[in-house]
Amino acid sequence: MWDNRRKPGWYHRKMTSQHEQQTPQGPGPDTAHSAWAPFASHAFCWLWLANTVSALGTWIQNTASAWIMTDLTPSPMMVSLVQAAAQLPVFLLALPAGALADLMDRRRHLILTNLLMLVAATALAIVAALSRLDATILLALTALLAVGAGLNNPAWSASVPLTVPRQVLTQALVLNSVGFNIARAVGPAVGGLILTIAGSTVAFAANAASFAFVALVVGILLTFPRIQTSSDVPPEQFGSAMRVGLAYALAEPVVWNTLVRSAAFFGCASAIWALLPLYVRQVLGLSSASFGVMMGVIGAGAVLGGLIVPLLRKLISRNNLIALAGAACSVALIPLALIPSKMTAYPALLVFGLGWIIGASNLQATVQLAAAPWVRARVLALYQAMYNGAMGLGALLWGLLGEHAGLTGTILAAGLGGCLIALLTRAVELPAEIGDPSAPALAVPRTLSIAEEMLPLLYSARHRVVLAISYRIDPANATAFRAAMADVRLSRYRAGAVGWALSRDVSDSTHWVETFRVRDWHELRRGIEHHNLADSEVVVRARSYHLDEEPPRMTLLLQEPRA
């Protein structure tokens, strides 16, 4: 326990209160592994329905926007800019949006962001009704919708684990993807039909109605538990929350490797989303209705993939499954380029949709499982930044290449390149099993005395805090101790440290000192509050090499501010 006379027993209270509110009661053992188990939660049912309705409106909007742009301009670059405008704002806003989602009341945040998207979609419908829609206005309002989506998505994704227990979280994410892809299967076809019969105004109005529905569901039917924190520790500041979220992702190997794999997967797969409207119109010579049907075929493949994902996870490791999904998406592009016809396109797009959901759902599930509850929205925001950045920048790349190499040549390049990248990135391994980052920490003994006269300075938040921990290590165990401390280093950074070092005393070969800095005393306390079972286990492993019977000596230092 910290020897702090002003706050007796503080450390023990925080280690027990952090996890009291997080996990919903799960299904019984007979249903825990059912593909439909998440629907036992009423909150998840409403979340799933709202997600599906919102996705339906989004796909109607996307289909209408992409097709209208082909009417406004035949340039592959301009058509690709629709995709870029829908993705890049989400990429740029990801980390601020994740911090807001972790800091704000979740319900209020979701209502406000859906109202913002409702306003943007309504404005688009009004402009279309007035026949004032041009390429600039279409791109600008598409980007505004993407701003709302960028602010909404981290909070929405981070809400799923609050509605289901961990053992069915992967199934819940797959079902969410199935709902999204049911909307993808139906939405483009409905969007193409609406465009043909009623025009763009009705298509954009349908999207506005979907946001109104989501806002009502969240406002009336859903409540989310708040993460409990110490009442005497000030809440995180916005800038600090972004920094800590980024540090957590960089220091958590599972999250970092998943982000790398996501960039590779989505970057190559973005070609089909960016160029399919022009491919259907210029290469196949078909109408907007046919474009909607082909988008629906991708969605149907994704629904099929969602149904077989539980079986595939039992047969194939996570690492290989994501690599195979990337290869499937890429291989599906090759016949589109070499044998362009309607009969070739349908099975190829079905395979693409199958690979898409297998890869995307497993990548997102890996991030969800590896992120601690207190930082989950920020980590998911970084995943969504990687997704939208790869999709948006990929769309620009494929659009630029399409200007010079033609549509079929560009699609062929994306297919061949994607196969190669899927093979290469398999070396960035993802574990088969992921430990629960919300598991309570062990009660690691801590001794630290704080002089009464130093307490005002400690609580002033004007000084960075340096913690120095002294170890006595047998020189024969030096290599093993260094290896154990490498994991401790990652744990410190995940908890918010801004600098870490391991030093050795030149006058005493058994004396080692670990030092790390945090921004202030409150952030140090928040970091200890966030320690989980994995963090305490790596500390225990490192301390097992300590020679003395007494625990390592800890010294808390206040770094003097610069003059």
PDB file of C-alpha atoms in Angstrom, residues 352-476:
ATOM      1  CA  PHE A 352     -14.991 -10.530 -52.294  1.00  0.00           C
ATOM      2  CA  GLY A 353     -17.830  -9.991 -49.793  1.00  0.00           C
ATOM      3  CA  LEU A 354     -17.061 -13.332 -48.140  1.00  0.00           C
ATOM      4  CA  GLY A 355     -13.400 -12.420 -47.636  1.00  0.00           C
ATOM      5  CA  TRP A 356     -14.286  -8.881 -46.599  1.00  0.00           C
ATOM      6  CA  ILE A 357     -16.403  -9.801 -43.580  1.00  0.00           C
ATOM      7  CA  ILE A 358     -14.055 -12.566 -42.438  1.00  0.00           C
ATOM      8  CA  GLY A 359     -11.113 -10.188 -42.447  1.00  0.00           C
ATOM      9  CA  ALA A 360     -12.864  -7.080 -41.150  1.00  0.00           C
ATOM     10  CA  SER A 361     -14.805  -8.775 -38.326  1.00  0.00           C
ATOM     11  CA  ASN A 362     -11.744 -10.655 -37.060  1.00  0.00           C
ATOM     12  CA  LEU A 363      -9.555  -7.553 -37.166  1.00  0.00           C
ATOM     13  CA  GLN A 364     -12.098  -5.516 -35.197  1.00  0.00           C
ATOM     14  CA  ALA A 365     -12.708  -8.344 -32.727  1.00  0.00           C
ATOM     15  CA  THR A 366      -8.966  -8.580 -32.065  1.00  0.00           C
ATOM     16  CA  VAL A 367      -8.786  -4.871 -31.211  1.00  0.00           C
ATOM     17  CA  GLN A 368     -11.921  -5.053 -29.040  1.00  0.00           C
ATOM     18  CA  LEU A 369     -10.574  -8.005 -27.056  1.00  0.00           C
ATOM     19  CA  ALA A 370      -7.118  -6.463 -26.556  1.00  0.00           C
ATOM     20  CA  ALA A 371      -8.296  -2.994 -25.431  1.00  0.00           C
ATOM     21  CA  ALA A 372      -8.894  -2.255 -21.746  1.00  0.00           C
ATOM     22  CA  PRO A 373     -12.351  -0.798 -20.959  1.00  0.00           C
ATOM     23  CA  TRP A 374     -11.026   2.603 -19.828  1.00  0.00           C
ATOM     24  CA  VAL A 375      -9.264   3.211 -23.176  1.00  0.00           C
ATOM     25  CA  ARG A 376     -11.374   1.092 -25.522  1.00  0.00           C
ATOM     26  CA  ALA A 377     -12.981   3.914 -27.512  1.00  0.00           C
ATOM     27  CA  ARG A 378      -9.570   5.507 -28.162  1.00  0.00           C
ATOM     28  CA  VAL A 379      -8.049   2.232 -29.325  1.00  0.00           C
ATOM     29  CA  LEU A 380     -11.047   1.504 -31.539  1.00  0.00           C
ATOM     30  CA  ALA A 381     -10.768   5.033 -32.903  1.00  0.00           C
ATOM     31  CA  LEU A 382      -7.198   4.275 -33.983  1.00  0.00           C
ATOM     32  CA  TYR A 383      -8.403   1.073 -35.643  1.00  0.00           C
ATOM     33  CA  GLN A 384     -11.106   3.038 -37.446  1.00  0.00           C
ATOM     34  CA  ALA A 385      -8.497   5.649 -38.403  1.00  0.00           C
ATOM     35  CA  MET A 386      -6.425   2.900 -39.965  1.00  0.00           C
ATOM     36  CA  TYR A 387      -9.514   1.523 -41.723  1.00  0.00           C
ATOM     37  CA  ASN A 388     -10.683   4.868 -43.056  1.00  0.00           C
ATOM     38  CA  GLY A 389      -7.186   6.092 -43.828  1.00  0.00           C
ATOM     39  CA  ALA A 390      -6.425   2.953 -45.824  1.00  0.00           C
ATOM     40  CA  MET A 391      -9.795   3.140 -47.581  1.00  0.00           C
ATOM     41  CA  GLY A 392      -9.580   6.880 -48.285  1.00  0.00           C
ATOM     42  CA  LEU A 393      -5.922   7.037 -49.321  1.00  0.00           C
ATOM     43  CA  GLY A 394      -6.336   3.774 -51.205  1.00  0.00           C
ATOM     44  CA  ALA A 395      -9.279   5.258 -53.100  1.00  0.00           C
ATOM     45  CA  LEU A 396      -7.136   8.246 -54.105  1.00  0.00           C
ATOM     46  CA  LEU A 397      -4.302   5.950 -55.216  1.00  0.00           C
ATOM     47  CA  TRP A 398      -6.557   3.660 -57.256  1.00  0.00           C
ATOM     48  CA  GLY A 399      -8.395   6.645 -58.757  1.00  0.00           C
ATOM     49  CA  LEU A 400      -5.096   8.246 -59.796  1.00  0.00           C
ATOM     50  CA  LEU A 401      -3.849   4.962 -61.242  1.00  0.00           C
ATOM     51  CA  GLY A 402      -7.173   4.531 -63.057  1.00  0.00           C
ATOM     52  CA  GLU A 403      -6.602   7.829 -64.855  1.00  0.00           C
ATOM     53  CA  HIS A 404      -3.414   6.421 -66.420  1.00  0.00           C
ATOM     54  CA  ALA A 405      -3.736   2.620 -66.483  1.00  0.00           C
ATOM     55  CA  GLY A 406      -7.473   2.279 -67.127  1.00  0.00           C
ATOM     56  CA  LEU A 407     -10.068   0.627 -64.904  1.00  0.00           C
ATOM     57  CA  THR A 408      -9.308  -3.013 -65.661  1.00  0.00           C
ATOM     58  CA  GLY A 409      -5.544  -2.488 -65.365  1.00  0.00           C
ATOM     59  CA  THR A 410      -5.973  -0.791 -61.989  1.00  0.00           C
ATOM     60  CA  ILE A 411      -8.247  -3.526 -60.646  1.00  0.00           C
ATOM     61  CA  LEU A 412      -5.753  -6.170 -61.800  1.00  0.00           C
ATOM     62  CA  ALA A 413      -2.918  -4.330 -60.043  1.00  0.00           C
ATOM     63  CA  ALA A 414      -4.968  -4.166 -56.844  1.00  0.00           C
ATOM     64  CA  GLY A 415      -5.718  -7.894 -57.015  1.00  0.00           C
ATOM     65  CA  LEU A 416      -2.135  -9.012 -57.615  1.00  0.00           C
ATOM     66  CA  GLY A 417      -0.731  -6.528 -55.102  1.00  0.00           C
ATOM     67  CA  GLY A 418      -3.252  -7.593 -52.481  1.00  0.00           C
ATOM     68  CA  CYS A 419      -2.283 -11.270 -52.804  1.00  0.00           C
ATOM     69  CA  LEU A 420       1.386 -10.411 -52.277  1.00  0.00           C
ATOM     70  CA  ILE A 421       0.679  -8.116 -49.317  1.00  0.00           C
ATOM     71  CA  ALA A 422      -1.592 -10.711 -47.658  1.00  0.00           C
ATOM     72  CA  LEU A 423       1.289 -13.201 -47.825  1.00  0.00           C
ATOM     73  CA  LEU A 424       3.900 -10.743 -46.518  1.00  0.00           C
ATOM     74  CA  THR A 425       1.846  -9.349 -43.621  1.00  0.00           C
ATOM     75  CA  ARG A 426       1.106 -12.830 -42.308  1.00  0.00           C
ATOM     76  CA  ALA A 427       4.505 -12.501 -40.617  1.00  0.00           C
ATOM     77  CA  VAL A 428       3.006  -9.758 -38.393  1.00  0.00           C
ATOM     78  CA  GLU A 429       1.500 -12.358 -36.082  1.00  0.00           C
ATOM     79  CA  LEU A 430      -1.701 -12.152 -34.068  1.00  0.00           C
ATOM     80  CA  PRO A 431      -2.212 -14.488 -31.083  1.00  0.00           C
ATOM     81  CA  ALA A 432      -4.764 -17.266 -31.067  1.00  0.00           C
ATOM     82  CA  GLU A 433      -5.898 -16.310 -27.528  1.00  0.00           C
ATOM     83  CA  ILE A 434      -6.068 -12.811 -26.027  1.00  0.00           C
ATOM     84  CA  GLY A 435      -6.030 -12.253 -22.277  1.00  0.00           C
ATOM     85  CA  ASP A 436      -8.807 -10.227 -20.677  1.00  0.00           C
ATOM     86  CA  PRO A 437      -7.463  -6.668 -20.163  1.00  0.00           C
ATOM     87  CA  SER A 438     -10.202  -5.972 -17.586  1.00  0.00           C
ATOM     88  CA  ALA A 439      -9.111  -8.803 -15.281  1.00  0.00           C
ATOM     89  CA  PRO A 440      -8.370  -7.401 -11.775  1.00  0.00           C
ATOM     90  CA  ALA A 441      -4.733  -6.807 -10.894  1.00  0.00           C
ATOM     91  CA  LEU A 442      -2.873  -8.818  -8.295  1.00  0.00           C
ATOM     92  CA  ALA A 443      -2.166  -7.092  -4.978  1.00  0.00           C
ATOM     93  CA  VAL A 444       1.497  -6.296  -5.639  1.00  0.00           C
ATOM     94  CA  PRO A 445       3.160  -4.998  -2.430  1.00  0.00           C
ATOM     95  CA  ARG A 446       4.146  -1.335  -2.684  1.00  0.00           C
ATOM     96  CA  THR A 447       6.004   0.831  -0.167  1.00  0.00           C
ATOM     97  CA  LEU A 448       6.261   4.554  -0.635  1.00  0.00           C
ATOM     98  CA  SER A 449       6.452   7.275   2.000  1.00  0.00           C
ATOM     99  CA  ILE A 450       5.413  10.873   1.311  1.00  0.00           C
ATOM    100  CA  ALA A 451       6.461  13.689   3.619  1.00  0.00           C
ATOM    101  CA  GLU A 452       3.616  15.909   4.821  1.00  0.00           C
ATOM    102  CA  GLU A 453       5.346  19.085   3.638  1.00  0.00           C
ATOM    103  CA  MET A 454       5.610  17.653   0.097  1.00  0.00           C
ATOM    104  CA  LEU A 455       1.896  16.908  -0.282  1.00  0.00           C
ATOM    105  CA  PRO A 456       0.919  20.413  -1.491  1.00  0.00           C
ATOM    106  CA  LEU A 457       3.559  20.231  -4.224  1.00  0.00           C
ATOM    107  CA  LEU A 458       2.509  16.693  -5.097  1.00  0.00           C
ATOM    108  CA  TYR A 459      -1.128  17.700  -5.562  1.00  0.00           C
ATOM    109  CA  SER A 460      -0.376  20.944  -7.405  1.00  0.00           C
ATOM    110  CA  ALA A 461      -0.029  19.170 -10.786  1.00  0.00           C
ATOM    111  CA  ARG A 462       2.793  21.590 -11.655  1.00  0.00           C
ATOM    112  CA  HIS A 463       5.565  18.988 -11.507  1.00  0.00           C
ATOM    113  CA  ARG A 464       6.190  15.881 -13.543  1.00  0.00           C
ATOM    114  CA  VAL A 465       6.555  12.831 -11.339  1.00  0.00           C
ATOM    115  CA  VAL A 466       9.523  10.470 -11.601  1.00  0.00           C
ATOM    116  CA  LEU A 467       9.305   7.048  -9.980  1.00  0.00           C
ATOM    117  CA  ALA A 468      12.597   5.219  -9.313  1.00  0.00           C
ATOM    118  CA  ILE A 469      12.548   1.532  -8.299  1.00  0.00           C
ATOM    119  CA  SER A 470      15.769  -0.148  -7.082  1.00  0.00           C
ATOM    120  CA  TYR A 471      16.379  -3.878  -7.593  1.00  0.00           C
ATOM    121  CA  ARG A 472      19.087  -6.250  -6.408  1.00  0.00           C
ATOM    122  CA  ILE A 473      19.721  -8.802  -9.175  1.00  0.00           C
ATOM    123  CA  ASP A 474      22.171 -11.690  -9.324  1.00  0.00           C
ATOM    124  CA  PRO A 475      24.508 -10.967 -12.303  1.00  0.00           C
ATOM    125  CA  ALA A 476      23.840 -14.520 -13.530  1.00  0.00           C
TER     126      ALA A 476
END
